PDB file of C-alpha atoms and ligand atoms in Angstrom:
ATOM      1  CA  MET A   3      61.506  49.144-117.011  1.00 37.00           C
ATOM      2  CA  THR A   4      64.335  47.811-116.631  1.00 36.00           C
ATOM      3  CA  LYS A   5      65.007  44.669-114.681  1.00 39.00           C
ATOM      4  CA  ASN A   6      68.789  45.394-114.395  1.00 40.00           C
ATOM      5  CA  GLY A   7      70.901  48.396-112.943  1.00 40.00           C
ATOM      6  CA  THR A   8      71.357  50.381-110.186  1.00 41.00           C
ATOM      7  CA  SER A   9      67.232  51.666-110.141  1.00 42.00           C
ATOM      8  CA  GLY A  10      65.911  48.022-111.599  1.00 43.00           C
ATOM      9  CA  PRO A  11      63.040  46.152-109.580  1.00 41.00           C
ATOM     10  CA  LYS A  12      66.011  44.161-108.407  1.00 43.00           C
ATOM     11  CA  ALA A  13      68.591  47.009-106.980  1.00 43.00           C
ATOM     12  CA  ARG A  14      65.638  48.123-105.447  1.00 41.00           C
ATOM     13  CA  ALA A  15      64.533  45.131-103.561  1.00 40.00           C
ATOM     14  CA  ARG A  16      68.126  44.449-102.678  1.00 42.00           C
ATOM     15  CA  ALA A  17      68.350  47.834-101.078  1.00 41.00           C
ATOM     16  CA  ARG A  18      65.085  47.882 -99.310  1.00 39.00           C
ATOM     17  CA  GLN A  19      66.263  44.531 -97.760  1.00 42.00           C
ATOM     18  CA  LYS A  20      69.628  45.950 -96.750  1.00 39.00           C
ATOM     19  CA  ARG A  21      68.018  48.873 -95.566  1.00 36.00           C
ATOM     20  CA  ASP A  22      64.884  46.858 -93.624  1.00 37.00           C
ATOM     21  CA  GLY A  23      66.383  43.170 -93.902  1.00 34.00           C
ATOM     22  CA  ASN A  24      65.520  43.005 -90.280  1.00 32.00           C
ATOM     23  CA  LYS A  25      62.307  44.968 -90.211  1.00 32.00           C
ATOM     24  CA  TYR A  26      60.395  41.647 -90.628  1.00 31.00           C
ATOM     25  CA  THR A  27      62.298  39.080 -88.485  1.00 31.00           C
ATOM     26  CA  VAL A  28      60.369  40.120 -85.643  1.00 32.00           C
ATOM     27  CA  ALA A  29      58.547  37.538 -83.379  1.00 32.00           C
ATOM     28  CA  LEU A  30      55.611  39.875 -82.249  1.00 32.00           C
ATOM     29  CA  ARG A  31      56.010  38.332 -79.037  1.00 31.00           C
ATOM     30  CA  SER A  32      59.506  39.285 -78.288  1.00 32.00           C
ATOM     31  CA  GLY A  33      57.753  43.040 -77.680  1.00 31.00           C
ATOM     32  CA  SER A  34      58.000  45.327 -81.554  1.00 33.00           C
ATOM     33  CA  SER A  35      56.293  45.509 -84.568  1.00 35.00           C
ATOM     34  CA  PRO A  36      57.421  45.328 -88.157  1.00 35.00           C
ATOM     35  CA  GLY A  37      58.415  48.014 -90.178  1.00 36.00           C
ATOM     36  CA  GLU A  38      59.050  49.767 -87.164  1.00 34.00           C
ATOM     37  CA  SER A  39      62.685  51.730 -86.435  1.00 35.00           C
ATOM     38  CA  SER A  40      64.504  51.225 -83.187  1.00 35.00           C
ATOM     39  CA  SER A  41      63.547  54.783 -82.505  1.00 34.00           C
ATOM     40  CA  SER A  42      60.027  54.689 -83.194  1.00 35.00           C
ATOM     41  CA  ALA A  43      59.931  51.359 -81.333  1.00 35.00           C
ATOM     42  CA  SER A  44      61.106  52.728 -78.110  1.00 34.00           C
ATOM     43  CA  LEU A  45      57.750  55.520 -78.354  1.00 32.00           C
ATOM     44  CA  GLN A  46      55.551  52.424 -78.911  1.00 36.00           C
ATOM     45  CA  SER A  47      53.236  52.139 -75.904  1.00 38.00           C
ATOM     46  CA  GLU A  48      52.905  48.324 -74.048  1.00 36.00           C
ATOM     47  CA  ALA A  49      49.355  47.840 -75.612  1.00 38.00           C
ATOM     48  CA  ASP A  50      51.176  48.701 -78.644  1.00 42.00           C
ATOM     49  CA  ARG A  51      53.687  45.318 -78.367  1.00 42.00           C
ATOM     50  CA  SER A  52      51.040  42.842 -77.058  1.00 49.00           C
ATOM     51  CA  PRO A  53      50.616  40.352 -80.283  1.00 59.00           C
ATOM     52  CA  ARG A  54      47.691  41.700 -82.558  1.00 78.00           C
ATOM     53  CA  ALA A  55      44.335  40.001 -82.606  1.00 88.00           C
ATOM     54  CA  PHE A  56      41.722  40.804 -85.222  1.00 93.00           C
ATOM     55  CA  ARG A  57      38.527  39.438 -86.756  1.00 94.00           C
ATOM     56  CA  LEU A  58      38.854  38.269 -90.179  1.00 94.00           C
ATOM     57  CA  GLY A  59      36.311  40.727 -91.334  1.00 95.00           C
ATOM     58  CA  ASP A  60      38.603  43.234 -90.540  1.00 95.00           C
ATOM     59  CA  LEU A  61      40.991  42.319 -92.942  1.00 96.00           C
ATOM     60  CA  LEU A  62      38.850  41.337 -95.401  1.00 96.00           C
ATOM     61  CA  THR A  63      37.373  45.228 -94.860  1.00 97.00           C
ATOM     62  CA  GLU A  64      40.608  46.304 -95.790  1.00 97.00           C
ATOM     63  CA  CYS A  65      41.616  44.020 -98.288  1.00 96.00           C
ATOM     64  CA  THR A  66      38.400  45.557-100.351  1.00 95.00           C
ATOM     65  CA  THR A  67      39.061  49.203 -99.628  1.00 96.00           C
ATOM     66  CA  PHE A  68      42.541  49.884 -98.954  1.00 97.00           C
ATOM     67  CA  PRO A  69      44.657  51.414-101.537  1.00 96.00           C
ATOM     68  CA  ALA A  70      46.529  48.892-103.954  1.00 96.00           C
ATOM     69  CA  THR A  71      50.568  48.749-103.636  1.00 95.00           C
ATOM     70  CA  PRO A  72      53.387  46.962-105.797  1.00 93.00           C
ATOM     71  CA  ILE A  73      54.776  44.145-104.031  1.00 92.00           C
ATOM     72  CA  GLU A  74      58.025  43.358-105.547  1.00 87.00           C
ATOM     73  CA  ASP A  75      59.346  39.351-104.510  1.00 80.00           C
ATOM     74  CA  TYR A  76      63.261  38.382-104.609  1.00 76.00           C
ATOM     75  CA  ASP A  77      62.823  37.246-108.138  1.00 78.00           C
ATOM     76  CA  ASP A  78      61.700  40.415-109.208  1.00 80.00           C
ATOM     77  CA  HIS A  79      57.960  39.292-109.614  1.00 85.00           C
ATOM     78  CA  LEU A  80      55.192  41.285-108.966  1.00 88.00           C
ATOM     79  CA  THR A  81      51.734  41.629-107.363  1.00 91.00           C
ATOM     80  CA  PHE A  82      49.793  43.994-105.819  1.00 94.00           C
ATOM     81  CA  GLY A  83      48.601  44.002-101.963  1.00 96.00           C
ATOM     82  CA  PHE A  84      47.893  47.015 -98.977  1.00 96.00           C
ATOM     83  CA  GLN A  85      49.490  48.498 -96.585  1.00 95.00           C
ATOM     84  CA  SER A  86      47.332  46.133 -93.417  1.00 95.00           C
ATOM     85  CA  LYS A  87      47.079  47.942 -90.212  1.00 93.00           C
ATOM     86  CA  VAL A  88      45.812  44.649 -88.685  1.00 91.00           C
ATOM     87  CA  LEU A  89      48.964  42.560 -89.753  1.00 92.00           C
ATOM     88  CA  GLY A  90      51.486  45.847 -89.530  1.00 90.00           C
ATOM     89  CA  CYS A  91      52.582  45.013 -93.043  1.00 91.00           C
ATOM     90  CA  VAL A  92      51.973  45.188 -96.745  1.00 94.00           C
ATOM     91  CA  ILE A  93      50.201  41.671 -98.256  1.00 95.00           C
ATOM     92  CA  PRO A  94      49.143  40.388-101.447  1.00 96.00           C
ATOM     93  CA  PHE A  95      45.958  41.027-102.148  1.00 96.00           C
ATOM     94  CA  GLU A  96      45.313  36.847-102.987  1.00 95.00           C
ATOM     95  CA  THR A  97      47.142  36.350 -99.960  1.00 96.00           C
ATOM     96  CA  VAL A  98      44.466  37.539 -97.671  1.00 96.00           C
ATOM     97  CA  LEU A  99      41.356  36.117-100.176  1.00 95.00           C
ATOM     98  CA  SER A 100      43.870  32.691 -99.476  1.00 94.00           C
ATOM     99  CA  LEU A 101      43.542  33.180 -95.731  1.00 93.00           C
ATOM    100  CA  ALA A 102      39.192  33.714 -96.151  1.00 93.00           C
ATOM    101  CA  GLY A 103      39.006  30.655 -98.552  1.00 91.00           C
ATOM    102  CA  ALA A 104      40.928  28.852 -95.218  1.00 87.00           C
ATOM    103  CA  LEU A 105      38.694  30.195 -92.991  1.00 87.00           C
ATOM    104  CA  ALA A 106      35.610  30.085 -95.359  1.00 86.00           C
ATOM    105  CA  ARG A 107      33.242  27.643 -92.822  1.00 84.00           C
ATOM    106  CA  GLU A 108      34.649  30.099 -89.593  1.00 84.00           C
ATOM    107  CA  GLY A 109      33.403  33.115 -91.268  1.00 86.00           C
ATOM    108  CA  LEU A 110      34.157  37.003 -91.313  1.00 90.00           C
ATOM    109  CA  GLY A 111      33.773  36.871 -87.139  1.00 90.00           C
ATOM    110  CA  ALA A 112      36.898  34.166 -86.540  1.00 88.00           C
ATOM    111  CA  GLU A 113      39.591  35.744 -84.041  1.00 92.00           C
ATOM    112  CA  LEU A 114      42.851  35.745 -85.004  1.00 93.00           C
ATOM    113  CA  ALA A 115      46.032  36.629 -83.604  1.00 90.00           C
ATOM    114  CA  VAL A 116      49.788  37.421 -84.915  1.00 91.00           C
ATOM    115  CA  GLU A 117      52.023  34.904 -83.701  1.00 88.00           C
ATOM    116  CA  ALA A 118      54.940  36.340 -85.460  1.00 89.00           C
ATOM    117  CA  VAL A 119      56.243  38.162 -88.896  1.00 88.00           C
ATOM    118  CA  THR A 120      59.170  36.825 -90.754  1.00 87.00           C
ATOM    119  CA  SER A 121      60.961  38.954 -94.053  1.00 86.00           C
ATOM    120  CA  ARG A 122      58.487  36.647 -96.328  1.00 89.00           C
ATOM    121  CA  SER A 123      55.736  35.531 -93.982  1.00 93.00           C
ATOM    122  CA  VAL A 124      53.013  36.226 -91.181  1.00 94.00           C
ATOM    123  CA  VAL A 125      51.936  33.578 -89.354  1.00 93.00           C
ATOM    124  CA  VAL A 126      48.218  34.068 -87.715  1.00 92.00           C
ATOM    125  CA  THR A 127      46.499  31.640 -84.893  1.00 88.00           C
ATOM    126  CA  PRO A 128      43.254  31.123 -83.456  1.00 77.00           C
ATOM    127  CA  VAL A 129      42.491  33.643 -80.562  1.00 77.00           C
ATOM    128  CA  ASP A 130      40.089  30.391 -79.321  1.00 71.00           C
ATOM    129  CA  ALA A 131      40.847  27.018 -78.932  1.00 51.00           C
ATOM    130  CA  TRP A 132      41.004  25.987 -82.758  1.00 57.00           C
ATOM    131  CA  PRO A 133      43.945  23.981 -83.502  1.00 60.00           C
ATOM    132  CA  GLU A 134      45.352  25.615 -86.242  1.00 79.00           C
ATOM    133  CA  ARG A 135      47.954  28.124 -87.355  1.00 90.00           C
ATOM    134  CA  LEU A 136      47.925  29.388 -90.857  1.00 92.00           C
ATOM    135  CA  GLU A 137      51.123  31.157 -92.675  1.00 94.00           C
ATOM    136  CA  MET A 138      50.378  33.917 -94.840  1.00 95.00           C
ATOM    137  CA  SER A 139      52.996  34.804 -97.652  1.00 94.00           C
ATOM    138  CA  LEU A 140      54.303  38.407 -98.257  1.00 93.00           C
ATOM    139  CA  PHE A 141      54.925  37.802-101.514  1.00 90.00           C
ATOM    140  CA  GLY A 142      53.333  34.748-103.677  1.00 84.00           C
ATOM    141  CA  GLY A 143      49.689  34.973-102.982  1.00 87.00           C
ATOM    142  CA  TRP A 144      49.243  31.849-100.660  1.00 92.00           C
ATOM    143  CA  THR A 145      47.878  30.962 -97.216  1.00 92.00           C
ATOM    144  CA  THR A 146      49.219  27.333 -96.115  1.00 92.00           C
ATOM    145  CA  PRO A 147      48.637  25.366 -92.960  1.00 91.00           C
ATOM    146  CA  LEU A 148      51.258  24.776 -90.159  1.00 93.00           C
ATOM    147  CA  CYS A 149      52.032  22.482 -87.556  1.00 93.00           C
ATOM    148  CA  PRO A 150      49.522  23.475 -84.318  1.00 89.00           C
ATOM    149  CA  ILE A 151      52.668  22.966 -82.218  1.00 89.00           C
ATOM    150  CA  PRO A 152      53.365  26.753 -81.112  1.00 84.00           C
ATOM    151  CA  HIS A 153      56.395  28.529 -82.898  1.00 85.00           C
ATOM    152  CA  CYS A 154      56.932  25.449 -85.657  1.00 90.00           C
ATOM    153  CA  SER A 155      57.686  26.593 -88.989  1.00 89.00           C
ATOM    154  CA  GLY A 156      56.908  22.491 -90.695  1.00 93.00           C
ATOM    155  CA  ARG A 157      53.847  22.515 -92.605  1.00 93.00           C
ATOM    156  CA  SER A 158      50.818  20.310 -91.684  1.00 93.00           C
ATOM    157  CA  ILE A 159      50.972  16.917 -93.462  1.00 94.00           C
ATOM    158  CA  GLN A 160      47.270  17.012 -94.626  1.00 91.00           C
ATOM    159  CA  PHE A 161      45.143  20.011 -93.705  1.00 83.00           C
ATOM    160  CA  GLY A 162      41.724  19.141 -91.700  1.00 83.00           C
ATOM    161  CA  SER A 163      42.845  16.040 -90.770  1.00 92.00           C
ATOM    162  CA  ILE A 164      46.976  14.970 -90.317  1.00 94.00           C
ATOM    163  CA  ASP A 165      47.726  18.377 -89.196  1.00 91.00           C
ATOM    164  CA  ARG A 166      51.151  17.348 -87.557  1.00 94.00           C
ATOM    165  CA  CYS A 167      54.175  18.211 -89.434  1.00 95.00           C
ATOM    166  CA  HIS A 168      56.650  15.094 -89.705  1.00 95.00           C
ATOM    167  CA  ALA A 169      58.744  16.044 -87.186  1.00 94.00           C
ATOM    168  CA  HIS A 170      55.643  16.274 -84.666  1.00 95.00           C
ATOM    169  CA  LEU A 171      53.939  13.499 -85.969  1.00 96.00           C
ATOM    170  CA  VAL A 172      56.189  11.241 -84.561  1.00 92.00           C
ATOM    171  CA  SER A 173      55.789  12.364 -80.733  1.00 91.00           C
ATOM    172  CA  CYS A 174      51.732  12.421 -80.973  1.00 94.00           C
ATOM    173  CA  ASP A 175      50.169   9.760 -78.241  1.00 94.00           C
ATOM    174  CA  VAL A 176      48.048   6.910 -79.419  1.00 96.00           C
ATOM    175  CA  PRO A 177      45.013   8.529 -79.451  1.00 97.00           C
ATOM    176  CA  THR A 178      46.009  11.319 -81.350  1.00 96.00           C
ATOM    177  CA  LEU A 179      46.895   9.065 -84.273  1.00 97.00           C
ATOM    178  CA  VAL A 180      44.097   7.307 -84.084  1.00 97.00           C
ATOM    179  CA  ARG A 181      42.268  10.589 -84.641  1.00 96.00           C
ATOM    180  CA  MET A 182      43.783  11.482 -87.369  1.00 97.00           C
ATOM    181  CA  ALA A 183      43.286   8.092 -89.173  1.00 97.00           C
ATOM    182  CA  LYS A 184      39.596   8.426 -88.555  1.00 97.00           C
ATOM    183  CA  ASP A 185      39.718  11.956 -89.592  1.00 96.00           C
ATOM    184  CA  TRP A 186      42.071  11.325 -92.611  1.00 97.00           C
ATOM    185  CA  GLY A 187      39.934   7.866 -93.519  1.00 97.00           C
ATOM    186  CA  GLN A 188      36.514   9.252 -93.482  1.00 96.00           C
ATOM    187  CA  ALA A 189      37.625  12.538 -95.836  1.00 95.00           C
ATOM    188  CA  HIS A 190      39.731  10.065 -98.528  1.00 96.00           C
ATOM    189  CA  ARG A 191      36.562   7.745 -98.610  1.00 95.00           C
ATOM    190  CA  ASP A 192      34.928  10.630 -99.205  1.00 94.00           C
ATOM    191  CA  ARG A 193      37.010  12.180-101.430  1.00 93.00           C
ATOM    192  CA  LEU A 194      36.832   8.881-103.641  1.00 93.00           C
ATOM    193  CA  ASP A 195      33.295   8.197-103.421  1.00 90.00           C
ATOM    194  CA  ALA A 196      34.312   4.936-101.376  1.00 89.00           C
ATOM    195  CA  ASP A 197      35.778   3.344-104.418  1.00 91.00           C
ATOM    196  CA  PRO A 198      37.798   0.239-102.869  1.00 91.00           C
ATOM    197  CA  ALA A 199      40.035   0.067-105.847  1.00 91.00           C
ATOM    198  CA  ARG A 200      41.262   3.310-104.977  1.00 93.00           C
ATOM    199  CA  LEU A 201      41.225   3.540-101.530  1.00 94.00           C
ATOM    200  CA  GLY A 202      44.417   1.791-100.782  1.00 94.00           C
ATOM    201  CA  GLY A 203      48.221   2.381-101.569  1.00 94.00           C
ATOM    202  CA  SER A 204      47.799   6.251-100.456  1.00 96.00           C
ATOM    203  CA  ARG A 205      50.940   8.135 -98.591  1.00 96.00           C
ATOM    204  CA  GLN A 206      49.162   9.418 -95.437  1.00 97.00           C
ATOM    205  CA  SER A 207      47.763   5.718 -94.271  1.00 97.00           C
ATOM    206  CA  GLU A 208      52.057   4.844 -95.088  1.00 97.00           C
ATOM    207  CA  ILE A 209      52.738   8.044 -92.547  1.00 97.00           C
ATOM    208  CA  LEU A 210      50.621   7.229 -89.839  1.00 98.00           C
ATOM    209  CA  VAL A 211      50.931   3.932 -89.729  1.00 98.00           C
ATOM    210  CA  LYS A 212      54.799   4.133 -89.486  1.00 97.00           C
ATOM    211  CA  ALA A 213      54.065   6.914 -87.161  1.00 97.00           C
ATOM    212  CA  ALA A 214      52.080   4.266 -84.820  1.00 97.00           C
ATOM    213  CA  VAL A 215      54.944   1.683 -84.990  1.00 96.00           C
ATOM    214  CA  LEU A 216      57.301   4.048 -82.480  1.00 94.00           C
ATOM    215  CA  GLN A 217      54.380   3.659 -79.971  1.00 93.00           C
ATOM    216  CA  GLY A 218      53.889   0.076 -80.162  1.00 95.00           C
ATOM    217  CA  ALA A 219      50.542   0.825 -82.276  1.00 96.00           C
ATOM    218  CA  SER A 220      50.963   0.302 -85.326  1.00 96.00           C
ATOM    219  CA  GLN A 221      48.104  -2.767 -85.813  1.00 96.00           C
ATOM    220  CA  GLU A 222      45.440  -0.616 -83.512  1.00 97.00           C
ATOM    221  CA  VAL A 223      45.817   2.676 -86.459  1.00 98.00           C
ATOM    222  CA  THR A 224      45.856  -0.480 -89.420  1.00 97.00           C
ATOM    223  CA  GLN A 225      42.641  -1.651 -88.173  1.00 97.00           C
ATOM    224  CA  VAL A 226      41.326   2.048 -87.700  1.00 97.00           C
ATOM    225  CA  LEU A 227      42.436   2.726 -90.862  1.00 98.00           C
ATOM    226  CA  LEU A 228      40.880  -0.197 -92.720  1.00 97.00           C
ATOM    227  CA  LEU A 229      37.833   0.654 -91.171  1.00 96.00           C
ATOM    228  CA  THR A 230      37.697   3.888 -91.922  1.00 96.00           C
ATOM    229  CA  LEU A 231      38.506   3.567 -95.383  1.00 96.00           C
ATOM    230  CA  PHE A 232      36.661   0.365 -96.274  1.00 95.00           C
ATOM    231  CA  GLU A 233      33.309  -1.732 -95.057  1.00 88.00           C
ATOM    232  CA  ASP A 234      33.736  -3.533 -91.927  1.00 91.00           C
ATOM    233  CA  GLU A 235      34.466  -7.050 -93.060  1.00 89.00           C
ATOM    234  CA  ASP A 236      32.114  -8.500 -90.617  1.00 89.00           C
ATOM    235  CA  LEU A 237      29.206  -7.165 -92.443  1.00 89.00           C
ATOM    236  CA  ILE A 238      29.958  -6.689 -96.263  1.00 89.00           C
ATOM    237  CA  GLU A 239      27.803  -9.050 -96.915  1.00 86.00           C
ATOM    238  CA  GLU A 240      25.042  -7.041 -95.467  1.00 87.00           C
ATOM    239  CA  TYR A 241      25.917  -3.666 -97.093  1.00 85.00           C
ATOM    240  CA  ILE A 242      27.047  -5.320-100.589  1.00 87.00           C
ATOM    241  CA  TRP A 243      25.072  -7.446-101.908  1.00 89.00           C
ATOM    242  CA  ASP A 244      26.407  -7.738-105.100  1.00 91.00           C
ATOM    243  CA  GLU A 245      28.727 -11.106-104.860  1.00 91.00           C
ATOM    244  CA  ALA A 246      31.427  -9.604-107.472  1.00 91.00           C
ATOM    245  CA  GLU A 247      31.301  -6.351-105.626  1.00 92.00           C
ATOM    246  CA  ALA A 248      31.909  -7.706-102.041  1.00 92.00           C
ATOM    247  CA  MET A 249      34.505 -10.184-103.135  1.00 93.00           C
ATOM    248  CA  ALA A 250      36.199  -7.055-104.652  1.00 93.00           C
ATOM    249  CA  MET A 251      35.684  -5.149-101.216  1.00 94.00           C
ATOM    250  CA  ARG A 252      37.639  -8.120 -99.722  1.00 95.00           C
ATOM    251  CA  HIS A 253      40.625  -7.853-101.978  1.00 95.00           C
ATOM    252  CA  ALA A 254      40.944  -4.414-101.251  1.00 96.00           C
ATOM    253  CA  ILE A 255      40.878  -4.677 -97.312  1.00 97.00           C
ATOM    254  CA  ASP A 256      43.524  -7.706 -97.980  1.00 97.00           C
ATOM    255  CA  ARG A 257      46.012  -5.758-100.407  1.00 97.00           C
ATOM    256  CA  GLU A 258      45.666  -2.792 -97.885  1.00 98.00           C
ATOM    257  CA  ARG A 259      46.364  -4.992 -94.854  1.00 97.00           C
ATOM    258  CA  LEU A 260      48.606  -6.754 -96.390  1.00 97.00           C
ATOM    259  CA  ARG A 261      50.758  -3.581 -97.749  1.00 98.00           C
ATOM    260  CA  LEU A 262      50.253  -1.810 -94.288  1.00 98.00           C
ATOM    261  CA  ARG A 263      51.307  -4.936 -92.359  1.00 97.00           C
ATOM    262  CA  GLY A 264      54.671  -4.811 -94.510  1.00 97.00           C
ATOM    263  CA  ILE A 265      55.802  -1.325 -93.944  1.00 97.00           C
ATOM    264  CA  ALA A 266      55.344  -1.366 -90.149  1.00 97.00           C
ATOM    265  CA  LEU A 267      57.463  -4.768 -89.870  1.00 96.00           C
ATOM    266  CA  GLU A 268      60.049  -2.771 -92.073  1.00 96.00           C
ATOM    267  CA  GLU A 269      59.648   0.273 -89.852  1.00 96.00           C
ATOM    268  CA  ALA A 270      59.948  -1.473 -86.478  1.00 95.00           C
ATOM    269  CA  ARG A 271      62.972  -3.779 -87.890  1.00 95.00           C
ATOM    270  CA  ARG A 272      64.576  -0.177 -88.804  1.00 95.00           C
ATOM    271  CA  ILE A 273      64.153   1.263 -85.011  1.00 94.00           C
ATOM    272  CA  ARG A 274      65.531  -2.024 -84.020  1.00 93.00           C
ATOM    273  CA  LYS A 275      68.494  -1.783 -85.916  1.00 91.00           C
ATOM    274  CA  THR A 276      69.218   2.083 -84.864  1.00 92.00           C
ATOM    275  CA  ALA A 277      68.616   0.655 -81.080  1.00 89.00           C
ATOM    276  CA  ASN A 278      71.870  -0.455 -79.474  1.00 87.00           C
ATOM    277  CA  GLY A 279      70.261  -3.012 -77.021  1.00 92.00           C
ATOM    278  CA  CYS A 280      66.517  -2.503 -75.080  1.00 95.00           C
ATOM    279  CA  LEU A 281      66.318   1.172 -73.906  1.00 94.00           C
ATOM    280  CA  ALA A 282      65.697  -0.550 -70.857  1.00 95.00           C
ATOM    281  CA  CYS A 283      67.328  -3.537 -69.584  1.00 95.00           C
ATOM    282  CA  GLY A 284      69.735  -2.972 -72.082  1.00 94.00           C
ATOM    283  CA  LYS A 285      69.660  -6.443 -73.802  1.00 94.00           C
ATOM    284  CA  ALA A 286      70.557  -7.261 -77.618  1.00 93.00           C
ATOM    285  CA  LEU A 287      67.046  -6.919 -79.705  1.00 92.00           C
ATOM    286  CA  VAL A 288      66.186  -9.613 -81.812  1.00 88.00           C
ATOM    287  CA  PHE A 289      65.593 -10.070 -84.982  1.00 85.00           C
ATOM    288  CA  ILE A 290      60.786  -9.765 -84.963  1.00 86.00           C
ATOM    289  CA  SER A 291      59.133 -11.680 -87.676  1.00 89.00           C
ATOM    290  CA  ASP A 292      55.196  -9.453 -86.678  1.00 89.00           C
ATOM    291  CA  THR A 293      55.308  -5.465 -85.246  1.00 91.00           C
ATOM    292  CA  PRO A 294      55.120  -5.906 -81.549  1.00 92.00           C
ATOM    293  CA  ALA A 295      52.562  -4.361 -79.376  1.00 93.00           C
ATOM    294  CA  TYR A 296      54.994  -1.733 -77.585  1.00 94.00           C
ATOM    295  CA  PRO A 297      57.601   0.763 -78.913  1.00 94.00           C
ATOM    296  CA  PRO A 298      60.365  -1.569 -80.688  1.00 94.00           C
ATOM    297  CA  PRO A 299      63.371  -0.208 -79.073  1.00 94.00           C
ATOM    298  CA  PHE A 300      62.365  -2.471 -76.004  1.00 95.00           C
ATOM    299  CA  CYS A 301      62.682  -6.113 -75.770  1.00 94.00           C
ATOM    300  CA  SER A 302      59.155  -6.586 -74.071  1.00 94.00           C
ATOM    301  CA  SER A 303      55.907  -4.886 -72.822  1.00 93.00           C
ATOM    302  CA  SER A 304      56.809  -4.804 -69.553  1.00 95.00           C
ATOM    303  CA  CYS A 305      60.552  -3.031 -70.330  1.00 95.00           C
ATOM    304  CA  ALA A 306      58.349  -0.393 -72.292  1.00 94.00           C
ATOM    305  CA  SER A 307      56.351   0.489 -69.382  1.00 93.00           C
ATOM    306  CA  SER A 308      58.946   0.472 -66.664  1.00 90.00           C
ATOM    307  CA  GLN A 309      60.316   3.592 -68.755  1.00 77.00           C
TER     308      GLN A 309
HETATM  309 ZN1   ZN B 409      55.987  20.681 -86.404  1.00 58.16          ZN
HETATM  310 ZN1   ZN B 410      64.206  -5.184 -71.870  1.00 58.16          ZN
END
């Protein structure tokens, strides 16, 4: 099989794109389904136009029983998948298996709805209150968690703990940031066997503290991170009997506290530099030597709470 010329996979892919260019670029909430022509769309009943809901088990049954069909991506890579009735499009076997992996804890009965179908992927969401959104590739054989804010195409920063994208993390309220710090800190500690030498210095704790600065809560989030990642400093002697190990734990906590404090201060100063005076009273914002316990674009906590 040649990859070039008018009959090669690339040419066929281009022809297919030209022919069906818009067929997947359809959000199901707008009322039409992928793969249908405009004439057949008018024949669809109202019931068919509602977002598809399905159980994970139904999709896996299709995956294991439906005939294989080749799928070419835009770079001529070939993979195999099947024409899914529940999703309404051709999907690679690997993509469905990766979705099953992501939902392993939920089981085959997990109910999902198709939120949108694009030319490259399908976004599925839980029917119940489960707060995840997952993007399934139509070519690449992967499923990846998306930010849970409806219709956001940003990816989760960390699946299972810091689930927002970078843009939506900064608009989280303090309780949400605290919850994320606890969830991430606990998972990170478990992953690294609570080894104090490796628990500090992570990019995720930096991202969380920076997001907290804007809410005036960097000290609170830093404290939650330190408590979750390491031991409670007041109780170190009770938990760690070996003097050298206790000292290593104290050093690790101090080092991480210093690092996060520096990051928070730098972020608070950066925010103040970009603000043209206090957002409430307009007074010039002074240079700070510590992160304020209120949002840095304000000159005082009373100005911040007046907004
Ligand atoms: Zn987002
Ligand atoms: Zn002010």
